[in-house]
Tab-separated table of C-alpha atoms and ligand atoms in Angstrom:
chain	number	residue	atom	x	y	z
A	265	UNK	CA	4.738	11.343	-7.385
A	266	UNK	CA	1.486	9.663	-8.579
A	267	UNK	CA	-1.330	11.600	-8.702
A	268	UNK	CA	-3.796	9.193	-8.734
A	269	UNK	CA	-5.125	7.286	-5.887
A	270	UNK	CA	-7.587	3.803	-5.820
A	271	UNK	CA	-9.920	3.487	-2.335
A	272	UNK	CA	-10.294	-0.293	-2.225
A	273	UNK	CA	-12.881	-1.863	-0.519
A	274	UNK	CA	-14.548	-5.425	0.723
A	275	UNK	CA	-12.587	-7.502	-1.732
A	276	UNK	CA	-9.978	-5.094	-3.036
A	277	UNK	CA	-7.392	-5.384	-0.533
A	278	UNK	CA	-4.082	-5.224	-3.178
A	279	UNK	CA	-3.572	-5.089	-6.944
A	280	UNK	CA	-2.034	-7.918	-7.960
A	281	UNK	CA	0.573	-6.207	-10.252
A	282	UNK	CA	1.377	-3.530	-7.934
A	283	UNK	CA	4.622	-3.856	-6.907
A	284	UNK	CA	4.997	-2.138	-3.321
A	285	UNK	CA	7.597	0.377	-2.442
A	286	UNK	CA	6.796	1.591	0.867
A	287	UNK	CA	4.203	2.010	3.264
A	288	UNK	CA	3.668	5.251	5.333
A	289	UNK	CA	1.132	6.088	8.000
A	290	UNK	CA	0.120	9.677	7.049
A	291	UNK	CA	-1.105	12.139	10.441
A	292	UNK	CA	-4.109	14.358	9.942
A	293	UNK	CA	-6.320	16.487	12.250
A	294	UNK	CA	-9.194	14.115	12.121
A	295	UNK	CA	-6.852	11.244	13.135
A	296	UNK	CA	-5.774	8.103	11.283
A	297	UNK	CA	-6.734	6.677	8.336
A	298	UNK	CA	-7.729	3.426	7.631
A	299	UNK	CA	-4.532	2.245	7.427
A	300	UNK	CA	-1.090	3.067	5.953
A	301	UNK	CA	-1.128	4.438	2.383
A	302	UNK	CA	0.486	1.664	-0.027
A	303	UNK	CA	3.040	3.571	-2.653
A	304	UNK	CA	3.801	0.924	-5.419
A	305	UNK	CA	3.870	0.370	-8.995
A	306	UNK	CA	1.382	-0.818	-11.578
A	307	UNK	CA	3.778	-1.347	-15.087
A	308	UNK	CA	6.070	0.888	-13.952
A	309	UNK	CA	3.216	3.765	-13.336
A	310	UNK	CA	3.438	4.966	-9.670
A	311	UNK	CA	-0.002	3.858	-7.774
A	312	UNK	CA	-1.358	4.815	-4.522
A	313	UNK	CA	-3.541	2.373	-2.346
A	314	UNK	CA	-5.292	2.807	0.289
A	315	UNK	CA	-7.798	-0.141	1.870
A	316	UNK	CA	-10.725	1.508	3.147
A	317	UNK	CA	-11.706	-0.974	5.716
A	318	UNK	CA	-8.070	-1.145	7.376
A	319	UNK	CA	-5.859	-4.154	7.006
A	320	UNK	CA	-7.373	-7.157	7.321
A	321	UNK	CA	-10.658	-5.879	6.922
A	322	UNK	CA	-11.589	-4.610	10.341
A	323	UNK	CA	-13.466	-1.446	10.248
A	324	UNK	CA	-16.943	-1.507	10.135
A	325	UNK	CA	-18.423	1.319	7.019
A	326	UNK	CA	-20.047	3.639	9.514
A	327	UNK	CA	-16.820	3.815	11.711
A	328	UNK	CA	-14.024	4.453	9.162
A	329	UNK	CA	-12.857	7.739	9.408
A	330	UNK	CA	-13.843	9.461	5.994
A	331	UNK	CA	-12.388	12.549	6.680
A	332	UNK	CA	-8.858	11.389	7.840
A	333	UNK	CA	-8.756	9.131	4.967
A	334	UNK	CA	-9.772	11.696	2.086
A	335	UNK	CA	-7.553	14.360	4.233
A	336	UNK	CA	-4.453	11.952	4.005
A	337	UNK	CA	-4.768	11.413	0.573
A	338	UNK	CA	-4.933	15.055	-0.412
A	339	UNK	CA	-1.563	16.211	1.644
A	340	UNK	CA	0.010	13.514	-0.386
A	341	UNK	CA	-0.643	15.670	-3.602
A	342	UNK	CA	-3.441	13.157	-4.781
A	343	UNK	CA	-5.785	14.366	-7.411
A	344	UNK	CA	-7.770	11.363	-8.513
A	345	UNK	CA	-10.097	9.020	-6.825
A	346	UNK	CA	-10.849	5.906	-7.785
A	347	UNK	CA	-13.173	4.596	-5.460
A	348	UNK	CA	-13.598	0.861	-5.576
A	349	UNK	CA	-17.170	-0.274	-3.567
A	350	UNK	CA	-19.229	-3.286	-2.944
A	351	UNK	CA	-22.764	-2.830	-3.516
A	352	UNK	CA	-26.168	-4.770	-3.851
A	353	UNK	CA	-27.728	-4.506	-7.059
A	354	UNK	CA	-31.433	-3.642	-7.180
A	355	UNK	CA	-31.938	-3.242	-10.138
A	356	UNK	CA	-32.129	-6.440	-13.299
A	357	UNK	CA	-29.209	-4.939	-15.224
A	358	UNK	CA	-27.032	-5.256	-11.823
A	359	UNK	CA	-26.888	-9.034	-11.324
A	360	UNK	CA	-24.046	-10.138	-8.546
A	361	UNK	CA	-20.535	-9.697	-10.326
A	362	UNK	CA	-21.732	-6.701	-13.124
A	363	UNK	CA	-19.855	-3.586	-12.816
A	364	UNK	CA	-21.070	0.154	-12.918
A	365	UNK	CA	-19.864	3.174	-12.417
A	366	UNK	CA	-22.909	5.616	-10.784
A	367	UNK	CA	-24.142	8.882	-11.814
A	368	UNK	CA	-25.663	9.844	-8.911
A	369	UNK	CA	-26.062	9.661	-5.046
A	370	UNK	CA	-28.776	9.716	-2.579
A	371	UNK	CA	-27.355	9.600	1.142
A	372	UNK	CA	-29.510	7.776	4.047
A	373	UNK	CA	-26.293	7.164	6.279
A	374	UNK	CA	-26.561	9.177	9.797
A	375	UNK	CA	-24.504	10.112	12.688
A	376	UNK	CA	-21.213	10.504	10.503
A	377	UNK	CA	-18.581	12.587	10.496
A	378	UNK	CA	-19.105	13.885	7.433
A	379	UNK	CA	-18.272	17.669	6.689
A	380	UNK	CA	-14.474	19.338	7.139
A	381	UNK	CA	-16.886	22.938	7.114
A	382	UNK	CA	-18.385	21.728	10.405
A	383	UNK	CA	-16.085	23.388	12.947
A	384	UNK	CA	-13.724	25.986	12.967
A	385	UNK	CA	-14.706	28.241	9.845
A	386	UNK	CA	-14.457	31.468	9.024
A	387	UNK	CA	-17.391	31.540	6.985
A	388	UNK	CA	-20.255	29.038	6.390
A	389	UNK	CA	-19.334	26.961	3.102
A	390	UNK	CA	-21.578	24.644	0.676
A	391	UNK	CA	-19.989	23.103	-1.902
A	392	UNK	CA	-21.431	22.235	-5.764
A	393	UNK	CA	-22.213	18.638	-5.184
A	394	UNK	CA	-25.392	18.762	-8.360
A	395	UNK	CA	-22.715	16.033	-10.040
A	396	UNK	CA	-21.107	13.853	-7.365
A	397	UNK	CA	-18.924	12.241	-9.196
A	398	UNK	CA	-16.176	13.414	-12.045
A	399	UNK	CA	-17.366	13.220	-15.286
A	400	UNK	CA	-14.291	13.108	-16.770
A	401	UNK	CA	-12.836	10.091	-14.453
A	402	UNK	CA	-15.702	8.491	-15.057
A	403	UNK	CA	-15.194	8.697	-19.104
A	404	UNK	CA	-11.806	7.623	-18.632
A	405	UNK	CA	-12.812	4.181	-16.302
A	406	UNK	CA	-15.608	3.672	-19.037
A	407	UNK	CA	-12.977	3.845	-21.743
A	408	UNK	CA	-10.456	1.325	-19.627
A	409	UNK	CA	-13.119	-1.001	-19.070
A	410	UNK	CA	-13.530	-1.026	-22.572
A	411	UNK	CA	-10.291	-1.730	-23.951
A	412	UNK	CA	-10.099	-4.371	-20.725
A	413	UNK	CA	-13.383	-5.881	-22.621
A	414	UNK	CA	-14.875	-6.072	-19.669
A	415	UNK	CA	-18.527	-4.578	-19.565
A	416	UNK	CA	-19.557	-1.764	-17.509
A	417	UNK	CA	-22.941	0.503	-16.822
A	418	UNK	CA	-22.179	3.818	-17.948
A	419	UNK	CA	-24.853	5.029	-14.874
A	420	UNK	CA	-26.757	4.187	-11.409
A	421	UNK	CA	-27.915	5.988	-8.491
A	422	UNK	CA	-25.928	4.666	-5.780
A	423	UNK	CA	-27.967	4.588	-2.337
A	424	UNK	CA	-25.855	5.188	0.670
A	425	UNK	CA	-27.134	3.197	3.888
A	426	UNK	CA	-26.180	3.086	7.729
A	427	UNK	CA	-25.291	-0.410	7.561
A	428	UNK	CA	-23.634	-2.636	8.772
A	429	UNK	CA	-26.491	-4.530	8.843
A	430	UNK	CA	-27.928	-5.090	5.322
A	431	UNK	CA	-31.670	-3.584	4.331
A	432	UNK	CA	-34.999	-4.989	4.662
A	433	UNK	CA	-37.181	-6.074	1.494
A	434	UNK	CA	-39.115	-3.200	1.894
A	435	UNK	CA	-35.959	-0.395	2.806
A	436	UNK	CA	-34.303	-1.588	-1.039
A	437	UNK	CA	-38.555	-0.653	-2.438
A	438	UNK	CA	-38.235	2.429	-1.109
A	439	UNK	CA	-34.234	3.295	-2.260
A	440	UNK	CA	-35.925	1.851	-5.765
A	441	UNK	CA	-38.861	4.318	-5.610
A	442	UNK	CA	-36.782	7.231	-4.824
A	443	UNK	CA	-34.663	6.188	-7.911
A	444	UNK	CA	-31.727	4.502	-6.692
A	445	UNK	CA	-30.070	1.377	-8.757
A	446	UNK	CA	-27.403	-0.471	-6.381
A	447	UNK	CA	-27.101	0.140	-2.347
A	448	UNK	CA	-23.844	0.441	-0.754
A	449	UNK	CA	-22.693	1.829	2.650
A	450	UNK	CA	-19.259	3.740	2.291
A	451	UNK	CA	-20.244	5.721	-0.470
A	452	UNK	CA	-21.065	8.646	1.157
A	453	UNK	CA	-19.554	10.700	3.051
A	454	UNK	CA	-16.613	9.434	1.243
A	455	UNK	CA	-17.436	11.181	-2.425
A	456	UNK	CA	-18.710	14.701	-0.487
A	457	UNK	CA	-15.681	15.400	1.263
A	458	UNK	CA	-13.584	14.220	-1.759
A	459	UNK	CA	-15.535	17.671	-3.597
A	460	UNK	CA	-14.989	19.271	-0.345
A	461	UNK	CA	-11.507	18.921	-0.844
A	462	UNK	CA	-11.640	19.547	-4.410
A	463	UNK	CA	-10.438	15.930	-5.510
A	464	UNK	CA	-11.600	14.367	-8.292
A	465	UNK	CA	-13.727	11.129	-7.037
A	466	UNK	CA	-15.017	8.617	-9.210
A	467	UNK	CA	-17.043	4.968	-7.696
A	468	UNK	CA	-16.258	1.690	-9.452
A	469	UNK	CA	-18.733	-0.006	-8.290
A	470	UNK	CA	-19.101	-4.276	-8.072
A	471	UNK	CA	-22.374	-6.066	-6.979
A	472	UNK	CA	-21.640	-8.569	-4.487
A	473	UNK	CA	-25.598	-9.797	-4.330
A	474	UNK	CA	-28.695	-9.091	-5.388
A	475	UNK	CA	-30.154	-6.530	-2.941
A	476	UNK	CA	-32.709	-7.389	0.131
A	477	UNK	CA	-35.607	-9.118	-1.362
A	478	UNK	CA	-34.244	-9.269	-5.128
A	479	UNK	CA	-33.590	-12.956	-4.494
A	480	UNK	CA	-34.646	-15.782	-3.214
A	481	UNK	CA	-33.358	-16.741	0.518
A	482	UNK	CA	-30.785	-14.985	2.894
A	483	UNK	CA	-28.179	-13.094	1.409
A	484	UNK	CA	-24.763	-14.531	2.948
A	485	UNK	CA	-21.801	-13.573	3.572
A	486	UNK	CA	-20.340	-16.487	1.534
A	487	UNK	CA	-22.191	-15.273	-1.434
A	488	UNK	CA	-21.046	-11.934	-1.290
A	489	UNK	CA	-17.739	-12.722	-1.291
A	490	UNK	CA	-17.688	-15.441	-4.013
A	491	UNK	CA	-19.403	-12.827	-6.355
A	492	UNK	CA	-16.685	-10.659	-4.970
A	493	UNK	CA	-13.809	-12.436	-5.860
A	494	UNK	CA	-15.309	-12.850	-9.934
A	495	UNK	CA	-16.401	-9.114	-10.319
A	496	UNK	CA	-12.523	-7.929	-8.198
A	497	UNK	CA	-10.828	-9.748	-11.011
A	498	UNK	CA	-12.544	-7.960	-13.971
A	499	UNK	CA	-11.670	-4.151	-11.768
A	500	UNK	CA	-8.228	-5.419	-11.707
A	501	UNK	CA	-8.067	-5.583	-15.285
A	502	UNK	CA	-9.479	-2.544	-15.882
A	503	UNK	CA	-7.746	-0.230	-13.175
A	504	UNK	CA	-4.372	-1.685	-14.825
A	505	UNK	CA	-5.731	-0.735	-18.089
A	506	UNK	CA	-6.255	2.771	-16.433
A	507	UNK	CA	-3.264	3.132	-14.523
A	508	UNK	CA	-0.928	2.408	-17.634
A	509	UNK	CA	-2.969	5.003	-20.366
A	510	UNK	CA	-1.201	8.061	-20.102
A	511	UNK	CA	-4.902	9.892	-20.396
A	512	UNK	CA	-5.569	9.930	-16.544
B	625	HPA	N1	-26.511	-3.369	0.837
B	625	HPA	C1	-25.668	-2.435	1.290
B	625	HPA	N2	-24.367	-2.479	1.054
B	625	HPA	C2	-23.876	-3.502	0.353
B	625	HPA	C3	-24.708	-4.523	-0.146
B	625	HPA	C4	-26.101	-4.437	0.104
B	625	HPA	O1	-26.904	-5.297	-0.303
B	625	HPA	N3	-23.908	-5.387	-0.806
B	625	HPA	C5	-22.635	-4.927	-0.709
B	625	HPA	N4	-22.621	-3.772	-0.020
């Protein structure tokens, strides 16, 4: 069994050389995830999938269930998140279709369920969280995208918002002031209940569009999703790249 587990979002719905072997809906005690977990192989390297906005793209980022989805994942035996996300790039280095992988995290989403310490514990709990993400996954994507030639920010503060509406102009000045470098809205609580459950979590991040008020005119849905389909093809090449080195 594969270790190692990708969380694919707007525009990552399948790997194109994974070769599926079965699906199975996985049961937890926050209720279903997404959708079924995909098992399959990438070169012959067991893979596991799961598409964080359900099949078909139906689940809005402030109603997927976090917690059943990182909980699933973990009483498979996974160890290793890759986290694949769409963001808006606010800053000049993050045009539409660049990729990054963040350092950092500052959360504005509300109303989610976003703890497993919340209920039922025998003691109050706060986890580590100073470095959100894996340092050591994060090497280890850098080093794929490499070989992939594909380039990559080695850093960011990703901004987590509400959504599903996008920001205002002056919401994205703000996220900029306090430091932040793209804006997405799944990446948190996702990444603090992956260190709740002591999972390794990395984000590859893709900028769909320039964020509110970086660009001229309306930022479409069309847009996003051409600048999708250019920056999915370059995190296919790399996640291959990643899921064949024996290093991960
Ligand atoms: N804002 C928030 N989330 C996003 C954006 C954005 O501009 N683009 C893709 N995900």
């Amino acid at each position: 069994m594969t270790k190692i587990a990708i969380i694919g979002g707007t525009g990552l719905n399948s790997l194109k050389t994974l070769a599926i072997t079965h699906r199975q809906m996985v049961r937890t005690p926050y209720g279903a995830p997404s959708s079924p977990i995909v098992f399959g192989e990438v070169y012959d390297k067991p893979i596991v999938f799961l598409a964080r906005h359900g099949s078909g793209h139906r689940i809005p980022p402030h109603q997927i269930n976090y917690r059943a989805n990182l909980w699933a994942l973990k009483d498979l035996g996974i160890e290793k998140i890759i986290a694949v996300a769409s963001v808006g790039g606010i800053i000049q280095a993050l045009a539409p279709s660049t990729l990054a992988t963040p350092e950092q995290i500052i959360d504005y989403t509300h109303g989610r369920h976003h703890t497993y310490f919340g209920e039922n514990i025998s003691s109050v709990t706060h986890i580590d969280f100073t470095h959100p993400y894996s340092e050591s996954l994060r090497e280890r994507l850098l080093q794929a995208a490499k070989k992939a030639a594909v380039s990559m920010l080695d850093r960011g503060v990703y901004g987590a918002t509400q959504g599903p509406r996008l920001e205002t102009a002056q919401e994205i000045l703000r996220l900029e002031r306090d430091g932040c470098t793209m804006v997405g809205m799944t990446g948190m609580p996702e990444a603090a209940l992956a260190r709740e459950l002591e999972l390794e979590y990395v984000c590859c991040a893709v900028v769909a569009n320039w964020a509110a008020g970086k660009s001229e005119g309306i930022i479409s849905m069309e847009k996003i999703e051409s600048n999708l389909v250019n920056g999915m093809e370059k995190v296919r090449k790399i996640l291959e790249i990643l899921i064949k080195s024996d290093s991960i």
